[in-house]
Amino acid sequence: DAGVIQSPRHEVTEMGQEVTLRCKPISGHDYLFWYRQTMMRGLELLIYFNNNVPIDDSGMPEDRFSAKMPNASFSTLKIQPSEPRDSAVYFCASSPSPGGGEYEQYFGPGTRLTVT
Amino acid sequence: QQQVKQSPQSLIVQKGGISIINCAYENTAFDYFPWYQQFPGKGPALLIAIRPDVSEKKEGRFTISFNKSAKQFSLHIMDSQPGDSATYFCAPTDHDPSWGKLQFGAGTQVVVTP
């Protein structure tokens, strides 16, 4: 398996523009997570889905952020309008349903977003 | 409320030395205690994890020690190698009701010098 795929890997945009980040989870995984990583705030969970349904979006910073998962193999995180403080690395992760043993989230390579 | 406190923030160790990273938590509902490893430009990846029914788990040069009464767990890297230079995160979670929500610590940047 190719692992979690994210695109684009790098995005530079101007303040006020719309930004869409994309994620393809590992096939067969029931859970999908969006994280944001910054030096100041570390790794923050923004939202996660189970079987394409949003379960917890309490980490979404404000209404400018939205996430969708139209099917089991694709999710988007959209920021509109973007602001310089949104500059961060955004990670998508996926995981299977928990069993009785180990539980692991598989992270993608991340999208480095810069808003000027 | 900060649920997870990780220390130290950074660590420099010589090749062959021992690296020790600590994680203190508040939520007694946590029942799974993993450590993730992140290399520059990459996403975090699970390194090793422990459940609360054991006090220690060893995988190669990596060991987790768990102290339930103190609400702490630690990562020990024995015979540290330059390839271990990375940022390490503790990320405990509970299965009910917050299954899947890893509570990431702030991270510890480990540098292993040759």
XYZ file of C-alpha atoms in Angstrom, chain B:
114
model
C -6.600 21.979 30.610
C -3.298 20.532 29.548
C -3.763 16.795 29.795
C -0.255 15.743 28.847
C 3.072 17.220 29.926
C 6.187 15.993 28.184
C 9.778 16.642 29.249
C 12.440 17.583 28.452
C 11.771 19.875 25.522
C 15.078 18.912 23.931
C 17.867 16.484 24.576
C 21.400 16.094 23.314
C 23.054 12.719 23.865
C 26.258 11.173 22.650
C 26.234 8.113 20.456
C 25.920 5.050 22.647
C 24.266 6.980 25.461
C 20.778 6.654 26.934
C 17.955 9.055 26.081
C 15.072 9.326 28.538
C 11.862 11.198 27.811
C 9.014 11.535 30.293
C 5.299 12.034 29.903
C 2.911 12.932 32.732
C -0.829 12.797 32.234
C -3.925 13.760 34.174
C -6.730 11.773 32.596
C -7.075 8.494 34.474
C -9.274 7.184 31.655
C -6.263 6.879 29.354
C -5.692 3.234 28.591
C -3.217 3.228 25.748
C 0.190 4.889 25.896
C 2.126 5.224 22.631
C 5.223 7.082 21.606
C 5.463 8.516 18.109
C 8.677 9.400 16.277
C 8.884 12.188 13.729
C 11.771 12.908 11.389
C 12.107 16.344 9.744
C 9.777 16.706 6.769
C 7.847 13.549 7.643
C 4.688 12.708 9.498
C 4.833 11.094 12.951
C 5.001 7.306 13.059
C 4.221 4.905 15.879
C 7.394 3.766 17.594
C 6.239 1.730 20.568
C 3.169 1.557 22.798
C 2.078 0.031 26.088
C -1.177 -0.868 27.785
C -1.692 -0.229 31.514
C -1.722 -3.882 32.479
C 2.073 -4.064 32.135
C 4.771 -1.866 33.639
C 7.401 -2.185 30.940
C 7.697 -3.060 27.272
C 10.882 -3.422 25.298
C 11.357 -3.452 21.538
C 14.971 -3.541 20.492
C 16.722 -0.476 21.895
C 13.423 1.211 22.836
C 11.703 0.650 26.192
C 8.540 2.098 27.676
C 8.213 2.224 31.441
C 4.763 2.829 32.858
C 3.867 4.004 36.378
C 0.111 3.986 36.758
C 0.021 5.367 40.314
C 2.218 8.307 39.342
C 0.364 8.784 36.050
C 3.612 8.827 34.147
C 5.259 6.865 31.385
C 8.659 7.236 29.843
C 10.616 6.299 26.754
C 14.159 5.014 27.088
C 16.411 4.833 24.044
C 19.384 2.631 24.803
C 22.648 2.790 22.843
C 21.412 5.944 21.081
C 22.420 6.253 17.428
C 22.615 9.298 15.136
C 19.683 7.814 13.205
C 17.558 8.212 16.342
C 17.791 11.992 16.018
C 14.141 12.990 15.711
C 11.262 14.503 17.641
C 9.415 12.157 19.962
C 5.820 12.582 21.099
C 3.858 10.804 23.765
C 0.215 10.502 22.736
C -2.004 8.717 25.257
C -5.640 8.000 24.490
C -8.694 6.320 25.925
C -11.075 4.002 24.148
C -14.290 5.307 25.634
C -15.610 7.819 24.814
C -12.744 9.524 23.007
C -11.366 6.632 21.058
C -9.005 7.818 18.392
C -8.180 11.158 19.965
C -4.476 10.950 20.660
C -3.466 13.618 23.169
C -0.083 14.596 21.804
C 2.539 15.988 24.130
C 4.575 19.010 23.073
C 7.386 16.844 21.754
C 11.036 16.264 22.635
C 13.704 16.967 20.072
C 16.488 14.420 20.452
C 19.881 15.008 18.885
C 22.409 12.184 18.984
C 25.945 13.392 18.364
C 28.518 11.097 16.710
